[in-house]
Coordinates of C-alpha atoms in Angstrom, one line a residue:
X38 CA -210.8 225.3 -134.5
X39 CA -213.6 223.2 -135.8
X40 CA -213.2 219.3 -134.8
X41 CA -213.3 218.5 -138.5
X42 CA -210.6 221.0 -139.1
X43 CA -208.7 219.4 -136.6
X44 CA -208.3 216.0 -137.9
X45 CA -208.2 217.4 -141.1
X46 CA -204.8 219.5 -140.4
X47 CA -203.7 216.7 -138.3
X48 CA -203.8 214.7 -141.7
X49 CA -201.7 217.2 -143.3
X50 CA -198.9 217.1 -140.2
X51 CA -198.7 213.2 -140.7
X52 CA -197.9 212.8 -144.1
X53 CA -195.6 215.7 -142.8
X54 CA -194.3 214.5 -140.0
X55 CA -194.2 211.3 -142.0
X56 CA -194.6 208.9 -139.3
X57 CA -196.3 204.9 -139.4
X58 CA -199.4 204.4 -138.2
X59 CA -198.7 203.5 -134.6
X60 CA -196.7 206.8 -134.2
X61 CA -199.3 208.7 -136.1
X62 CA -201.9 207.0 -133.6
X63 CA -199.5 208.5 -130.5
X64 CA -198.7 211.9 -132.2
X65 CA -202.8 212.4 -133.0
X66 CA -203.9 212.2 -129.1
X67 CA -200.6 214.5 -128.3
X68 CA -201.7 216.9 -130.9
X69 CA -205.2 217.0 -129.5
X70 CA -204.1 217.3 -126.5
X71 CA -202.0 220.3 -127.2
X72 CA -205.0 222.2 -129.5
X73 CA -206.4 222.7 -125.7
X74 CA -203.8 224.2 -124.5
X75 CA -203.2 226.7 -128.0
X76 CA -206.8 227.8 -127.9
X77 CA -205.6 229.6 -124.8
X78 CA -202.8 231.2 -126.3
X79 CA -202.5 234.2 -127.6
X80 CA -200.6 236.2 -130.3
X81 CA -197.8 237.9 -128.2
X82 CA -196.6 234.6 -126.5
X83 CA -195.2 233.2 -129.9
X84 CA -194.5 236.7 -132.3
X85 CA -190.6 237.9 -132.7
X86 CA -190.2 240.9 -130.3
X87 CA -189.6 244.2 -132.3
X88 CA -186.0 244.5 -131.5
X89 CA -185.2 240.8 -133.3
X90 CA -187.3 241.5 -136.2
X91 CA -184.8 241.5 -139.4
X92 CA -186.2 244.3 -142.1
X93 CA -185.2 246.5 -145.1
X94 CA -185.9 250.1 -146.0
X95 CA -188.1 251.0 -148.4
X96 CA -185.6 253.1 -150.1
X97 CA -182.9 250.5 -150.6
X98 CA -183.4 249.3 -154.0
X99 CA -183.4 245.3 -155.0
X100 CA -179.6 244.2 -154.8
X101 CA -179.2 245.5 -151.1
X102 CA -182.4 243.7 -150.4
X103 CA -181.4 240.5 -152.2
X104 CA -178.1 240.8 -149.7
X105 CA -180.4 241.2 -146.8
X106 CA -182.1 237.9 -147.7
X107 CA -179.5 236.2 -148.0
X108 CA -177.7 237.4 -145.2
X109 CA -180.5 237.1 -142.5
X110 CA -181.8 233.5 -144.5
X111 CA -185.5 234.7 -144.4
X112 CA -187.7 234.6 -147.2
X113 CA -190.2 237.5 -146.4
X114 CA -189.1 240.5 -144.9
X115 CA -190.9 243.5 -143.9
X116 CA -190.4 246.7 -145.8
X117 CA -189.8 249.7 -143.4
X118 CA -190.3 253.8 -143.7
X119 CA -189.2 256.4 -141.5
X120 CA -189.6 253.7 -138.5
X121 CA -189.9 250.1 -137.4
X122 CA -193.7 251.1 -136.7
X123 CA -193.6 252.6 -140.3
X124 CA -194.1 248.8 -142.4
X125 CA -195.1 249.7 -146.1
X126 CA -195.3 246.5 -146.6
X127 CA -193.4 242.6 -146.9
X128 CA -190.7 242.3 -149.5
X129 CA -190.8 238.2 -150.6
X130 CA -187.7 236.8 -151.7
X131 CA -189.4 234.8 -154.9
X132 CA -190.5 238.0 -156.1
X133 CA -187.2 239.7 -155.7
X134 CA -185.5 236.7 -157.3
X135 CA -188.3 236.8 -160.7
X136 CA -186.8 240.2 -161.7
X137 CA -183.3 239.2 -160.6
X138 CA -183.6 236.3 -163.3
X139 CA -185.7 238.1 -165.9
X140 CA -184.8 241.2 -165.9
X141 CA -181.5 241.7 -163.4
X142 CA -181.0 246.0 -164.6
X143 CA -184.0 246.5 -162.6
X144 CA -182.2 245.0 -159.4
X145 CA -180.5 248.9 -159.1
X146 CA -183.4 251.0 -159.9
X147 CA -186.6 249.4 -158.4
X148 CA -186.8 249.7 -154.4
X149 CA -188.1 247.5 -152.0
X150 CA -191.2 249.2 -151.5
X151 CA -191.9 249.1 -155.4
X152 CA -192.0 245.4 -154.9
X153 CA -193.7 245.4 -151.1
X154 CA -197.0 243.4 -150.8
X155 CA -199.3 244.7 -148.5
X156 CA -198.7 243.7 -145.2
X157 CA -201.3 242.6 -142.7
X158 CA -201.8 243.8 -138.7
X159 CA -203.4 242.1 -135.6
X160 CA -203.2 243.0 -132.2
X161 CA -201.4 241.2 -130.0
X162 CA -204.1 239.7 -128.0
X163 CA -205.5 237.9 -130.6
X164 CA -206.0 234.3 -129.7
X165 CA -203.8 231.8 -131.6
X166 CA -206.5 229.9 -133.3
X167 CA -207.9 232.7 -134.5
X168 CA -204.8 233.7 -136.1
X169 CA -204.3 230.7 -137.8
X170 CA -207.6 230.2 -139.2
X171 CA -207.1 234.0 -140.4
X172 CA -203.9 233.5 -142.4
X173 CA -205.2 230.1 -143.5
X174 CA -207.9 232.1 -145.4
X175 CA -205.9 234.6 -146.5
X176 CA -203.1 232.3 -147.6
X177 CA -201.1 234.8 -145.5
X178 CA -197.3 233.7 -143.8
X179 CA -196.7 237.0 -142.1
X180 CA -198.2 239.4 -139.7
X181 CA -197.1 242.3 -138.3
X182 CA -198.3 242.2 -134.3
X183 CA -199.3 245.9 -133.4
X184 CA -199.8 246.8 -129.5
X185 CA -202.2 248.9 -127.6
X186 CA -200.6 251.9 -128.5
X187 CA -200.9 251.0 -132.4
X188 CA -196.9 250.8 -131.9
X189 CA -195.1 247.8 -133.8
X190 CA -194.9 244.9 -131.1
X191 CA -193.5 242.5 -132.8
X192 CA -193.9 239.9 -136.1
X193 CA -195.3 236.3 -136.3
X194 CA -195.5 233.8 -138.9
X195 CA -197.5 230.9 -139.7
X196 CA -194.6 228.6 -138.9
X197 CA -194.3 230.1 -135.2
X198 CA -198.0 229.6 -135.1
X199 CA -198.0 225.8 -136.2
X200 CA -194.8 225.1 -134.0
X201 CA -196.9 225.9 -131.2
X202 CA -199.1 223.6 -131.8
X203 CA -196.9 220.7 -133.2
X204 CA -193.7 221.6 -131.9
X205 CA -190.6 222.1 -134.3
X206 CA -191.6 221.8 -137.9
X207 CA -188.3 222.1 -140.1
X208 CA -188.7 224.7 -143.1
X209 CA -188.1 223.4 -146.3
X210 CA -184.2 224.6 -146.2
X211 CA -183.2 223.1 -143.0
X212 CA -181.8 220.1 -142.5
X213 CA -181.1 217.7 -139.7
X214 CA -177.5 218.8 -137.8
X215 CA -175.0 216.2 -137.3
X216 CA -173.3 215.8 -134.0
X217 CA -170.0 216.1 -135.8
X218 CA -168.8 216.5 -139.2
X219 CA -165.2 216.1 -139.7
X220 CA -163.3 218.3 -142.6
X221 CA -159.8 218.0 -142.0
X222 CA -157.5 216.4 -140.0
X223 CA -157.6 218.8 -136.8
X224 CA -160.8 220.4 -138.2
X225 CA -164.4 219.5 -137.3
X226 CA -167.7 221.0 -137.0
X227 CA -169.9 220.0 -134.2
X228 CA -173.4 220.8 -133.3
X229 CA -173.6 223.5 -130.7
X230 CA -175.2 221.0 -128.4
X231 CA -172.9 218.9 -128.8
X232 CA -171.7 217.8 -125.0
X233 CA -168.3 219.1 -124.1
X234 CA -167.5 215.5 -122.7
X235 CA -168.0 213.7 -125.4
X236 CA -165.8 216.7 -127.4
X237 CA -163.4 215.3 -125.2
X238 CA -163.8 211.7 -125.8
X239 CA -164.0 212.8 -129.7
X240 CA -160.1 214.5 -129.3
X241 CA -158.9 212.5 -126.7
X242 CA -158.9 215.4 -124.0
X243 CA -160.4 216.0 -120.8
X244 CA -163.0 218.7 -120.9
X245 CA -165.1 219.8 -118.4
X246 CA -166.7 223.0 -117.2
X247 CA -169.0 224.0 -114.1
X248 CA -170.8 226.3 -115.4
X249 CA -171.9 225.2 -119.4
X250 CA -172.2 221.4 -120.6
X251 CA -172.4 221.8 -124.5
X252 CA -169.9 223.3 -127.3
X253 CA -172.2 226.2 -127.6
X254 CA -172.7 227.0 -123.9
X255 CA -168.9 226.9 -124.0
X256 CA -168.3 229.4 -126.8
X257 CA -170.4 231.4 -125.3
X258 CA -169.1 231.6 -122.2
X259 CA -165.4 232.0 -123.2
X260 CA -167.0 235.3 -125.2
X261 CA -168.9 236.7 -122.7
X262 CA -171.9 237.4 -125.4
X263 CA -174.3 235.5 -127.8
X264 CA -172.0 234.4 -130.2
X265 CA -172.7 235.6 -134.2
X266 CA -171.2 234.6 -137.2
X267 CA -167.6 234.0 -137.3
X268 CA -167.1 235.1 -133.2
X269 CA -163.7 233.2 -132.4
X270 CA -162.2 232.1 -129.3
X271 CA -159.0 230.2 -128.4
X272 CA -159.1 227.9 -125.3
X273 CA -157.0 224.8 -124.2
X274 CA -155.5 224.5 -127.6
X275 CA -159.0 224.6 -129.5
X276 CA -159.9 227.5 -131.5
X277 CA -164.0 227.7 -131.4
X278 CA -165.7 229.3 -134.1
X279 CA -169.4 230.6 -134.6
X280 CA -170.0 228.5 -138.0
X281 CA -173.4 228.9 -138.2
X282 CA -176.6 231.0 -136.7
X283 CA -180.2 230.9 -137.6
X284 CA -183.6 232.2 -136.6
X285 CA -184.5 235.8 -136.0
X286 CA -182.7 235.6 -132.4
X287 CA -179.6 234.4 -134.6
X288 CA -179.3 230.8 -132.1
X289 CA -176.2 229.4 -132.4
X290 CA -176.3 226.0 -134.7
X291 CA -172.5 224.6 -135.3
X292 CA -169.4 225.3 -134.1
X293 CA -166.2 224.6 -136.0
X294 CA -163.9 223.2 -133.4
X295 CA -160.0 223.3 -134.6
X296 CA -157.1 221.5 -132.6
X297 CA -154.1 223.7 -132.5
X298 CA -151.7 222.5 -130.4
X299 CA -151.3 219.2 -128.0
X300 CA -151.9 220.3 -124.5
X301 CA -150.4 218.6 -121.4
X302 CA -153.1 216.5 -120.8
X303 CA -153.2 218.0 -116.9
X304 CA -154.1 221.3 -118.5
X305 CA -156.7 220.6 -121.0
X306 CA -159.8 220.5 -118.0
X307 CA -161.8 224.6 -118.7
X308 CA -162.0 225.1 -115.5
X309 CA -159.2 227.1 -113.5

């Protein structure tokens, strides 16, 4: 990356970022800082492994695709054949939701791969920089990340690229998670990072665990798995709930925490 291309981009992730000028002044010498670092990187270290990579058959016609979007909350998803290392091509969501609005009969007879764009391949070596400049060109947000073998490796997207060089950069349908958000009387949802301490302090309780410190860490635990939508536990008179995932990986972003019962007070600490 040119140096004029880097103050130029680092223009475009202030008004972004939107920060004043003394934190712009302190997020431009951490952003150069970190361009050193990502012109050592290379493709493989940021792309979606193959096994987390959310896709839709060629065959399956609009309205099962439309459900796929709005199940797994991407935008673009790649269009697959016999195989995950057979893409035909990357379904968008915006071109899916044209015919949907204009002309919805055509949601049960044209397929995903009628509507596929062509997708585009780099090898997983390829250095991050010259990734991004690639898609920049190409106005591309999606690349299928092929191996030595010419096997499917994985998938990457512009955002993974950027957030490796500026950290997290929200996508235009996230929003920032509350710590807690209360809906009813003995209802609440918290942020799955939300510390099991101050849970406690929340509900009055004493909660504590060895092993996890946050909400999350302690649904999890209590299921034995990664939690996915709607996974319920009961524990100490709280019934945890998997309220929200996200993310190819499906990470664990709320819980909904209900209080069921009072517990005697010496019984509400996790640990046995």
């Amino acid at each position: 990356m040119s140096e004029s291309n880097r103050f130029a981009f680092i223009g475009k992730v202030f008004a972004k970022k939107q920060v004043d000028a003394t934190e712009a002044e302190e997020y431009e010498q951490e952003l150069i800082e970190s361009v050193e670092d990502f012109s050592e990187t290379i493709t493989r270290e940021v792309m979606v492994p193959r096994i987390d990579i959310a896709t839709v058959t060629a065959e399956s016609n609009l309205d099962s695709a439309m459900t796929m979007f709005l199940y797994s909350g991407y935008s673009r998803l790649p269009v697959t054949g016999k195989n995950t290392d057979d893409i035909a091509g990357i379904l968008y969501l915006k071109d899916v939701a044209k015919i949907l609005h204009e002309t919805p009969k055509l949601m049960l007879e044209k397929t995903a791969e009628d509507l596929a764009r062509s997708a585009i391949f780099v090898p997983e070596s390829k250095p991050l920089k010259d990734l991004l400049q690639d898609m920049q060109k190409s106005s591309t947000h999606i690349a299928i990340v092929i191996d030595e073998y010419g096997g499917v490796a994985g998938l990457v997207t512009m955002e993974d690229v950027i957030e490796e060089l500026v950290g997290d950069i929200a996508d235009e349908y996230d929003k920032e998670i509350p710590d807690v958000e209360k809906l009813a009387a003995d209802l609440y949802r918290v942020n799955a990072r939300f510390s099991l301490f101050e849970l406690g302090e929340l509900l009055e309780m004493e909660l504590a665990d060895d092993d996890v410190d946050s909400v999350g860490g302690w649904l999890t635990k209590g299921l034995g798995a990664l939690p996915k939508l709607g996974d319920q536990i009961v524990i100490n008179g709280l019934e945890l709930t998997a309220d929200r995932v996200e993310g190819r990986v499906k990470r664990l972003v709320t819980v909904l925490v209900r209080v069921l019962a009072e517990a005697d007070p010496e019984e509400q600490s996790t640990d046995e």
